[in-house]
Amino acid sequence: MTSGLDFALTLIARIKGDAVAQAIQLAIEYDPAPPFAGGHPDRTPQAITEGLKARVYDAAAARMEAALRA
């Protein structure tokens, strides 16, 4: 399975760039021996971590808050 994830991340990096692949790797918490240093917030560049947080976690919190207000 890890070779499939490694291949997918490498392919994504070639198509969309390293930052997108690193954000995906962090989102799925993939860290056995990944192709990028990361997979955990302590080892992922801060810009990648903050971008993922804004796109995923902050957006989900905003949707939840809007649903609670409705």
PDB file of N, CA, C and O in Angstrom:
ATOM      1  N   MET A   1       0.817  -1.187   0.000  1.00  0.00           N
ATOM      2  CA  MET A   1       0.000   0.000   0.000  1.00  0.00           C
ATOM      3  C   MET A   1       0.860   1.249   0.000  1.00  0.00           C
ATOM      4  O   MET A   1       0.531   2.209  -0.677  1.00  0.00           O
ATOM      5  N   THR A   2       1.938   1.259   0.756  1.00  0.00           N
ATOM      6  CA  THR A   2       2.740   2.477   0.815  1.00  0.00           C
ATOM      7  C   THR A   2       3.346   2.824  -0.536  1.00  0.00           C
ATOM      8  O   THR A   2       3.470   4.003  -0.856  1.00  0.00           O
ATOM      9  N   SER A   3       3.701   1.826  -1.329  1.00  0.00           N
ATOM     10  CA  SER A   3       4.262   2.142  -2.648  1.00  0.00           C
ATOM     11  C   SER A   3       3.218   2.815  -3.523  1.00  0.00           C
ATOM     12  O   SER A   3       3.546   3.699  -4.316  1.00  0.00           O
ATOM     13  N   GLY A   4       1.954   2.431  -3.370  1.00  0.00           N
ATOM     14  CA  GLY A   4       0.881   3.086  -4.122  1.00  0.00           C
ATOM     15  C   GLY A   4       0.702   4.527  -3.685  1.00  0.00           C
ATOM     16  O   GLY A   4       0.504   5.421  -4.516  1.00  0.00           O
ATOM     17  N   LEU A   5       0.774   4.777  -2.386  1.00  0.00           N
ATOM     18  CA  LEU A   5       0.667   6.155  -1.887  1.00  0.00           C
ATOM     19  C   LEU A   5       1.874   6.979  -2.319  1.00  0.00           C
ATOM     20  O   LEU A   5       1.735   8.141  -2.712  1.00  0.00           O
ATOM     21  N   ASP A   6       3.062   6.380  -2.240  1.00  0.00           N
ATOM     22  CA  ASP A   6       4.264   7.085  -2.695  1.00  0.00           C
ATOM     23  C   ASP A   6       4.130   7.469  -4.167  1.00  0.00           C
ATOM     24  O   ASP A   6       4.437   8.597  -4.553  1.00  0.00           O
ATOM     25  N   PHE A   7       3.678   6.522  -4.976  1.00  0.00           N
ATOM     26  CA  PHE A   7       3.510   6.787  -6.405  1.00  0.00           C
ATOM     27  C   PHE A   7       2.478   7.884  -6.632  1.00  0.00           C
ATOM     28  O   PHE A   7       2.697   8.808  -7.416  1.00  0.00           O
ATOM     29  N   ALA A   8       1.350   7.792  -5.935  1.00  0.00           N
ATOM     30  CA  ALA A   8       0.296   8.798  -6.093  1.00  0.00           C
ATOM     31  C   ALA A   8       0.799  10.184  -5.697  1.00  0.00           C
ATOM     32  O   ALA A   8       0.553  11.165  -6.418  1.00  0.00           O
ATOM     33  N   LEU A   9       1.504  10.288  -4.592  1.00  0.00           N
ATOM     34  CA  LEU A   9       2.030  11.583  -4.164  1.00  0.00           C
ATOM     35  C   LEU A   9       3.062  12.127  -5.145  1.00  0.00           C
ATOM     36  O   LEU A   9       3.086  13.331  -5.434  1.00  0.00           O
ATOM     37  N   THR A  10       3.897  11.253  -5.678  1.00  0.00           N
ATOM     38  CA  THR A  10       4.888  11.676  -6.665  1.00  0.00           C
ATOM     39  C   THR A  10       4.206  12.162  -7.933  1.00  0.00           C
ATOM     40  O   THR A  10       4.585  13.191  -8.510  1.00  0.00           O
ATOM     41  N   LEU A  11       3.179  11.449  -8.367  1.00  0.00           N
ATOM     42  CA  LEU A  11       2.431  11.844  -9.558  1.00  0.00           C
ATOM     43  C   LEU A  11       1.719  13.177  -9.339  1.00  0.00           C
ATOM     44  O   LEU A  11       1.764  14.069 -10.194  1.00  0.00           O
ATOM     45  N   ILE A  12       1.093  13.340  -8.198  1.00  0.00           N
ATOM     46  CA  ILE A  12       0.418  14.604  -7.873  1.00  0.00           C
ATOM     47  C   ILE A  12       1.429  15.742  -7.860  1.00  0.00           C
ATOM     48  O   ILE A  12       1.147  16.838  -8.361  1.00  0.00           O
ATOM     49  N   ALA A  13       2.609  15.496  -7.295  1.00  0.00           N
ATOM     50  CA  ALA A  13       3.649  16.531  -7.255  1.00  0.00           C
ATOM     51  C   ALA A  13       4.046  16.954  -8.661  1.00  0.00           C
ATOM     52  O   ALA A  13       4.234  18.145  -8.930  1.00  0.00           O
ATOM     53  N   ARG A  14       4.154  16.000  -9.562  1.00  0.00           N
ATOM     54  CA  ARG A  14       4.523  16.332 -10.947  1.00  0.00           C
ATOM     55  C   ARG A  14       3.429  17.116 -11.655  1.00  0.00           C
ATOM     56  O   ARG A  14       3.707  17.977 -12.471  1.00  0.00           O
ATOM     57  N   ILE A  15       2.172  16.794 -11.348  1.00  0.00           N
ATOM     58  CA  ILE A  15       1.052  17.441 -12.024  1.00  0.00           C
ATOM     59  C   ILE A  15       0.680  18.766 -11.365  1.00  0.00           C
ATOM     60  O   ILE A  15       0.469  19.774 -12.041  1.00  0.00           O
ATOM     61  N   LYS A  16       0.589  18.774 -10.044  1.00  0.00           N
ATOM     62  CA  LYS A  16       0.083  19.944  -9.311  1.00  0.00           C
ATOM     63  C   LYS A  16       1.138  20.673  -8.486  1.00  0.00           C
ATOM     64  O   LYS A  16       0.853  21.719  -7.931  1.00  0.00           O
ATOM     65  N   GLY A  17       2.314  20.074  -8.330  1.00  0.00           N
ATOM     66  CA  GLY A  17       3.374  20.715  -7.557  1.00  0.00           C
ATOM     67  C   GLY A  17       3.567  20.075  -6.191  1.00  0.00           C
ATOM     68  O   GLY A  17       2.671  19.423  -5.658  1.00  0.00           O
ATOM     69  N   ASP A  18       4.764  20.296  -5.657  1.00  0.00           N
ATOM     70  CA  ASP A  18       5.124  19.696  -4.370  1.00  0.00           C
ATOM     71  C   ASP A  18       4.206  20.145  -3.242  1.00  0.00           C
ATOM     72  O   ASP A  18       3.855  19.355  -2.368  1.00  0.00           O
ATOM     73  N   ALA A  19       3.811  21.416  -3.238  1.00  0.00           N
ATOM     74  CA  ALA A  19       2.985  21.926  -2.135  1.00  0.00           C
ATOM     75  C   ALA A  19       1.653  21.185  -2.051  1.00  0.00           C
ATOM     76  O   ALA A  19       1.191  20.858  -0.952  1.00  0.00           O
ATOM     77  N   VAL A  20       1.037  20.899  -3.187  1.00  0.00           N
ATOM     78  CA  VAL A  20      -0.238  20.177  -3.181  1.00  0.00           C
ATOM     79  C   VAL A  20      -0.024  18.750  -2.674  1.00  0.00           C
ATOM     80  O   VAL A  20      -0.777  18.260  -1.832  1.00  0.00           O
ATOM     81  N   ALA A  21       1.019  18.094  -3.159  1.00  0.00           N
ATOM     82  CA  ALA A  21       1.310  16.730  -2.712  1.00  0.00           C
ATOM     83  C   ALA A  21       1.614  16.695  -1.218  1.00  0.00           C
ATOM     84  O   ALA A  21       1.153  15.799  -0.500  1.00  0.00           O
ATOM     85  N   GLN A  22       2.358  17.678  -0.725  1.00  0.00           N
ATOM     86  CA  GLN A  22       2.676  17.721   0.701  1.00  0.00           C
ATOM     87  C   GLN A  22       1.421  17.973   1.536  1.00  0.00           C
ATOM     88  O   GLN A  22       1.271  17.406   2.622  1.00  0.00           O
ATOM     89  N   ALA A  23       0.514  18.800   1.045  1.00  0.00           N
ATOM     90  CA  ALA A  23      -0.735  19.051   1.777  1.00  0.00           C
ATOM     91  C   ALA A  23      -1.574  17.783   1.854  1.00  0.00           C
ATOM     92  O   ALA A  23      -2.157  17.475   2.896  1.00  0.00           O
ATOM     93  N   ILE A  24      -1.632  17.026   0.772  1.00  0.00           N
ATOM     94  CA  ILE A  24      -2.375  15.755   0.774  1.00  0.00           C
ATOM     95  C   ILE A  24      -1.726  14.781   1.742  1.00  0.00           C
ATOM     96  O   ILE A  24      -2.401  14.126   2.534  1.00  0.00           O
ATOM     97  N   GLN A  25      -0.407  14.682   1.683  1.00  0.00           N
ATOM     98  CA  GLN A  25       0.324  13.778   2.585  1.00  0.00           C
ATOM     99  C   GLN A  25       0.038  14.127   4.041  1.00  0.00           C
ATOM    100  O   GLN A  25      -0.181  13.232   4.869  1.00  0.00           O
ATOM    101  N   LEU A  26       0.007  15.415   4.360  1.00  0.00           N
ATOM    102  CA  LEU A  26      -0.293  15.842   5.726  1.00  0.00           C
ATOM    103  C   LEU A  26      -1.739  15.517   6.076  1.00  0.00           C
ATOM    104  O   LEU A  26      -2.019  15.021   7.164  1.00  0.00           O
ATOM    105  N   ALA A  27      -2.663  15.768   5.156  1.00  0.00           N
ATOM    106  CA  ALA A  27      -4.086  15.525   5.424  1.00  0.00           C
ATOM    107  C   ALA A  27      -4.361  14.062   5.735  1.00  0.00           C
ATOM    108  O   ALA A  27      -5.198  13.755   6.587  1.00  0.00           O
ATOM    109  N   ILE A  28      -3.650  13.158   5.069  1.00  0.00           N
ATOM    110  CA  ILE A  28      -3.875  11.731   5.318  1.00  0.00           C
ATOM    111  C   ILE A  28      -2.909  11.186   6.378  1.00  0.00           C
ATOM    112  O   ILE A  28      -2.918   9.996   6.665  1.00  0.00           O
ATOM    113  N   GLU A  29      -2.091  12.078   6.931  1.00  0.00           N
ATOM    114  CA  GLU A  29      -1.120  11.721   7.973  1.00  0.00           C
ATOM    115  C   GLU A  29      -0.255  10.538   7.553  1.00  0.00           C
ATOM    116  O   GLU A  29      -0.023   9.599   8.311  1.00  0.00           O
ATOM    117  N   TYR A  30       0.237  10.609   6.327  1.00  0.00           N
ATOM    118  CA  TYR A  30       1.071   9.549   5.770  1.00  0.00           C
ATOM    119  C   TYR A  30       2.526   9.837   6.099  1.00  0.00           C
ATOM    120  O   TYR A  30       3.089  10.814   5.644  1.00  0.00           O
ATOM    121  N   ASP A  31       3.145   8.969   6.903  1.00  0.00           N
ATOM    122  CA  ASP A  31       4.496   9.257   7.359  1.00  0.00           C
ATOM    123  C   ASP A  31       5.376   8.031   7.595  1.00  0.00           C
ATOM    124  O   ASP A  31       6.270   8.084   8.427  1.00  0.00           O
ATOM    125  N   PRO A  32       5.186   6.888   6.916  1.00  0.00           N
ATOM    126  CA  PRO A  32       6.097   5.773   7.182  1.00  0.00           C
ATOM    127  C   PRO A  32       7.477   6.001   6.564  1.00  0.00           C
ATOM    128  O   PRO A  32       8.474   5.879   7.240  1.00  0.00           O
ATOM    129  N   ALA A  33       7.533   6.340   5.312  1.00  0.00           N
ATOM    130  CA  ALA A  33       8.769   6.698   4.602  1.00  0.00           C
ATOM    131  C   ALA A  33       8.338   7.425   3.334  1.00  0.00           C
ATOM    132  O   ALA A  33       8.583   6.963   2.231  1.00  0.00           O
ATOM    133  N   PRO A  34       7.675   8.552   3.509  1.00  0.00           N
ATOM    134  CA  PRO A  34       7.083   9.226   2.365  1.00  0.00           C
ATOM    135  C   PRO A  34       8.113   9.925   1.481  1.00  0.00           C
ATOM    136  O   PRO A  34       9.248  10.148   1.906  1.00  0.00           O
ATOM    137  N   PRO A  35       7.700  10.283   0.275  1.00  0.00           N
ATOM    138  CA  PRO A  35       8.621  10.947  -0.636  1.00  0.00           C
ATOM    139  C   PRO A  35       8.935  12.390  -0.243  1.00  0.00           C
ATOM    140  O   PRO A  35       9.866  12.976  -0.767  1.00  0.00           O
ATOM    141  N   PHE A  36       8.180  12.972   0.667  1.00  0.00           N
ATOM    142  CA  PHE A  36       8.424  14.331   1.130  1.00  0.00           C
ATOM    143  C   PHE A  36       8.611  14.319   2.641  1.00  0.00           C
ATOM    144  O   PHE A  36       7.977  13.528   3.335  1.00  0.00           O
ATOM    145  N   ALA A  37       9.448  15.195   3.143  1.00  0.00           N
ATOM    146  CA  ALA A  37       9.574  15.344   4.589  1.00  0.00           C
ATOM    147  C   ALA A  37       8.282  15.983   5.079  1.00  0.00           C
ATOM    148  O   ALA A  37       7.977  17.109   4.746  1.00  0.00           O
ATOM    149  N   GLY A  38       7.502  15.246   5.795  1.00  0.00           N
ATOM    150  CA  GLY A  38       6.217  15.769   6.261  1.00  0.00           C
ATOM    151  C   GLY A  38       5.335  14.630   6.715  1.00  0.00           C
ATOM    152  O   GLY A  38       5.813  13.581   7.109  1.00  0.00           O
ATOM    153  N   GLY A  39       4.035  14.839   6.621  1.00  0.00           N
ATOM    154  CA  GLY A  39       3.094  13.835   7.091  1.00  0.00           C
ATOM    155  C   GLY A  39       2.667  14.096   8.520  1.00  0.00           C
ATOM    156  O   GLY A  39       1.763  13.466   9.036  1.00  0.00           O
ATOM    157  N   HIS A  40       3.343  15.028   9.162  1.00  0.00           N
ATOM    158  CA  HIS A  40       3.017  15.440  10.522  1.00  0.00           C
ATOM    159  C   HIS A  40       3.328  16.938  10.604  1.00  0.00           C
ATOM    160  O   HIS A  40       4.306  17.396  10.013  1.00  0.00           O
ATOM    161  N   PRO A  41       2.497  17.700  11.308  1.00  0.00           N
ATOM    162  CA  PRO A  41       2.732  19.150  11.362  1.00  0.00           C
ATOM    163  C   PRO A  41       4.137  19.552  11.810  1.00  0.00           C
ATOM    164  O   PRO A  41       4.646  20.576  11.389  1.00  0.00           O
ATOM    165  N   ASP A  42       4.776  18.738  12.639  1.00  0.00           N
ATOM    166  CA  ASP A  42       6.130  19.060  13.105  1.00  0.00           C
ATOM    167  C   ASP A  42       7.168  18.990  11.992  1.00  0.00           C
ATOM    168  O   ASP A  42       8.229  19.584  12.105  1.00  0.00           O
ATOM    169  N   ARG A  43       6.879  18.235  10.922  1.00  0.00           N
ATOM    170  CA  ARG A  43       7.857  18.038   9.854  1.00  0.00           C
ATOM    171  C   ARG A  43       7.401  18.595   8.514  1.00  0.00           C
ATOM    172  O   ARG A  43       8.083  18.414   7.511  1.00  0.00           O
ATOM    173  N   THR A  44       6.268  19.258   8.485  1.00  0.00           N
ATOM    174  CA  THR A  44       5.738  19.827   7.255  1.00  0.00           C
ATOM    175  C   THR A  44       5.997  21.333   7.258  1.00  0.00           C
ATOM    176  O   THR A  44       5.851  21.965   8.302  1.00  0.00           O
ATOM    177  N   PRO A  45       6.379  21.903   6.116  1.00  0.00           N
ATOM    178  CA  PRO A  45       6.576  23.352   6.097  1.00  0.00           C
ATOM    179  C   PRO A  45       5.330  24.084   6.621  1.00  0.00           C
ATOM    180  O   PRO A  45       4.197  23.696   6.336  1.00  0.00           O
ATOM    181  N   GLN A  46       5.557  25.135   7.393  1.00  0.00           N
ATOM    182  CA  GLN A  46       4.464  25.847   8.046  1.00  0.00           C
ATOM    183  C   GLN A  46       3.442  26.362   7.036  1.00  0.00           C
ATOM    184  O   GLN A  46       2.243  26.325   7.301  1.00  0.00           O
ATOM    185  N   ALA A  47       3.884  26.819   5.878  1.00  0.00           N
ATOM    186  CA  ALA A  47       2.948  27.328   4.871  1.00  0.00           C
ATOM    187  C   ALA A  47       1.992  26.230   4.403  1.00  0.00           C
ATOM    188  O   ALA A  47       0.805  26.480   4.186  1.00  0.00           O
ATOM    189  N   ILE A  48       2.482  25.009   4.276  1.00  0.00           N
ATOM    190  CA  ILE A  48       1.645  23.882   3.869  1.00  0.00           C
ATOM    191  C   ILE A  48       0.642  23.576   4.973  1.00  0.00           C
ATOM    192  O   ILE A  48      -0.553  23.394   4.727  1.00  0.00           O
ATOM    193  N   THR A  49       1.121  23.527   6.213  1.00  0.00           N
ATOM    194  CA  THR A  49       0.243  23.233   7.351  1.00  0.00           C
ATOM    195  C   THR A  49      -0.855  24.278   7.483  1.00  0.00           C
ATOM    196  O   THR A  49      -2.033  23.944   7.645  1.00  0.00           O
ATOM    197  N   GLU A  50      -0.488  25.548   7.401  1.00  0.00           N
ATOM    198  CA  GLU A  50      -1.478  26.620   7.536  1.00  0.00           C
ATOM    199  C   GLU A  50      -2.463  26.618   6.378  1.00  0.00           C
ATOM    200  O   GLU A  50      -3.664  26.849   6.566  1.00  0.00           O
ATOM    201  N   GLY A  51      -1.991  26.351   5.166  1.00  0.00           N
ATOM    202  CA  GLY A  51      -2.883  26.295   4.005  1.00  0.00           C
ATOM    203  C   GLY A  51      -3.900  25.176   4.125  1.00  0.00           C
ATOM    204  O   GLY A  51      -5.094  25.355   3.842  1.00  0.00           O
ATOM    205  N   LEU A  52      -3.453  24.015   4.562  1.00  0.00           N
ATOM    206  CA  LEU A  52      -4.365  22.887   4.742  1.00  0.00           C
ATOM    207  C   LEU A  52      -5.365  23.192   5.849  1.00  0.00           C
ATOM    208  O   LEU A  52      -6.567  22.933   5.707  1.00  0.00           O
ATOM    209  N   LYS A  53      -4.886  23.764   6.935  1.00  0.00           N
ATOM    210  CA  LYS A  53      -5.775  24.120   8.047  1.00  0.00           C
ATOM    211  C   LYS A  53      -6.859  25.082   7.572  1.00  0.00           C
ATOM    212  O   LYS A  53      -8.034  24.896   7.882  1.00  0.00           O
ATOM    213  N   ALA A  54      -6.484  26.075   6.809  1.00  0.00           N
ATOM    214  CA  ALA A  54      -7.462  27.059   6.333  1.00  0.00           C
ATOM    215  C   ALA A  54      -8.472  26.427   5.380  1.00  0.00           C
ATOM    216  O   ALA A  54      -9.673  26.699   5.458  1.00  0.00           O
ATOM    217  N   ARG A  55      -7.991  25.569   4.471  1.00  0.00           N
ATOM    218  CA  ARG A  55      -8.884  24.961   3.480  1.00  0.00           C
ATOM    219  C   ARG A  55      -9.789  23.897   4.076  1.00  0.00           C
ATOM    220  O   ARG A  55     -10.927  23.750   3.656  1.00  0.00           O
ATOM    221  N   VAL A  56      -9.311  23.151   5.043  1.00  0.00           N
ATOM    222  CA  VAL A  56     -10.075  22.011   5.540  1.00  0.00           C
ATOM    223  C   VAL A  56     -10.709  22.293   6.896  1.00  0.00           C
ATOM    224  O   VAL A  56     -11.929  22.317   7.027  1.00  0.00           O
ATOM    225  N   TYR A  57      -9.902  22.520   7.896  1.00  0.00           N
ATOM    226  CA  TYR A  57     -10.418  22.613   9.258  1.00  0.00           C
ATOM    227  C   TYR A  57     -11.199  23.895   9.504  1.00  0.00           C
ATOM    228  O   TYR A  57     -12.281  23.871  10.075  1.00  0.00           O
ATOM    229  N   ASP A  58     -10.637  25.039   9.094  1.00  0.00           N
ATOM    230  CA  ASP A  58     -11.341  26.301   9.299  1.00  0.00           C
ATOM    231  C   ASP A  58     -12.632  26.350   8.480  1.00  0.00           C
ATOM    232  O   ASP A  58     -13.650  26.846   8.954  1.00  0.00           O
ATOM    233  N   ALA A  59     -12.591  25.818   7.267  1.00  0.00           N
ATOM    234  CA  ALA A  59     -13.796  25.791   6.430  1.00  0.00           C
ATOM    235  C   ALA A  59     -14.868  24.897   7.051  1.00  0.00           C
ATOM    236  O   ALA A  59     -16.052  25.244   7.059  1.00  0.00           O
ATOM    237  N   ALA A  60     -14.476  23.749   7.594  1.00  0.00           N
ATOM    238  CA  ALA A  60     -15.437  22.847   8.240  1.00  0.00           C
ATOM    239  C   ALA A  60     -16.035  23.503   9.483  1.00  0.00           C
ATOM    240  O   ALA A  60     -17.243  23.393   9.728  1.00  0.00           O
ATOM    241  N   ALA A  61     -15.217  24.201  10.248  1.00  0.00           N
ATOM    242  CA  ALA A  61     -15.728  24.886  11.438  1.00  0.00           C
ATOM    243  C   ALA A  61     -16.718  25.975  11.041  1.00  0.00           C
ATOM    244  O   ALA A  61     -17.752  26.145  11.701  1.00  0.00           O
ATOM    245  N   ALA A  62     -16.444  26.700   9.969  1.00  0.00           N
ATOM    246  CA  ALA A  62     -17.354  27.744   9.506  1.00  0.00           C
ATOM    247  C   ALA A  62     -18.683  27.143   9.046  1.00  0.00           C
ATOM    248  O   ALA A  62     -19.760  27.684   9.338  1.00  0.00           O
ATOM    249  N   ARG A  63     -18.622  26.011   8.336  1.00  0.00           N
ATOM    250  CA  ARG A  63     -19.866  25.341   7.899  1.00  0.00           C
ATOM    251  C   ARG A  63     -20.672  24.861   9.093  1.00  0.00           C
ATOM    252  O   ARG A  63     -21.889  24.994   9.126  1.00  0.00           O
ATOM    253  N   MET A  64     -19.989  24.320  10.101  1.00  0.00           N
ATOM    254  CA  MET A  64     -20.685  23.839  11.280  1.00  0.00           C
ATOM    255  C   MET A  64     -21.341  25.001  12.021  1.00  0.00           C
ATOM    256  O   MET A  64     -22.488  24.916  12.452  1.00  0.00           O
ATOM    257  N   GLU A  65     -20.618  26.093  12.155  1.00  0.00           N
ATOM    258  CA  GLU A  65     -21.174  27.261  12.828  1.00  0.00           C
ATOM    259  C   GLU A  65     -22.391  27.805  12.070  1.00  0.00           C
ATOM    260  O   GLU A  65     -23.402  28.141  12.689  1.00  0.00           O
ATOM    261  N   ALA A  66     -22.316  27.848  10.746  1.00  0.00           N
ATOM    262  CA  ALA A  66     -23.447  28.320   9.937  1.00  0.00           C
ATOM    263  C   ALA A  66     -24.645  27.392  10.101  1.00  0.00           C
ATOM    264  O   ALA A  66     -25.793  27.845  10.201  1.00  0.00           O
ATOM    265  N   ALA A  67     -24.402  26.094  10.165  1.00  0.00           N
ATOM    266  CA  ALA A  67     -25.489  25.125  10.335  1.00  0.00           C
ATOM    267  C   ALA A  67     -26.145  25.281  11.699  1.00  0.00           C
ATOM    268  O   ALA A  67     -27.374  25.153  11.823  1.00  0.00           O
ATOM    269  N   LEU A  68     -25.357  25.569  12.715  1.00  0.00           N
ATOM    270  CA  LEU A  68     -25.906  25.743  14.046  1.00  0.00           C
ATOM    271  C   LEU A  68     -26.747  27.023  14.159  1.00  0.00           C
ATOM    272  O   LEU A  68     -27.691  27.081  14.938  1.00  0.00           O
ATOM    273  N   ARG A  69     -26.388  28.017  13.373  1.00  0.00           N
ATOM    274  CA  ARG A  69     -27.135  29.278  13.379  1.00  0.00           C
ATOM    275  C   ARG A  69     -28.453  29.183  12.610  1.00  0.00           C
ATOM    276  O   ARG A  69     -29.360  29.956  12.849  1.00  0.00           O
ATOM    277  N   ALA A  70     -28.531  28.240  11.680  1.00  0.00           N
ATOM    278  CA  ALA A  70     -29.713  28.123  10.821  1.00  0.00           C
ATOM    279  C   ALA A  70     -30.899  27.549  11.559  1.00  0.00           C
ATOM    280  O   ALA A  70     -30.893  27.029  12.587  1.00  0.00           O
TER     281      ALA A  70
END
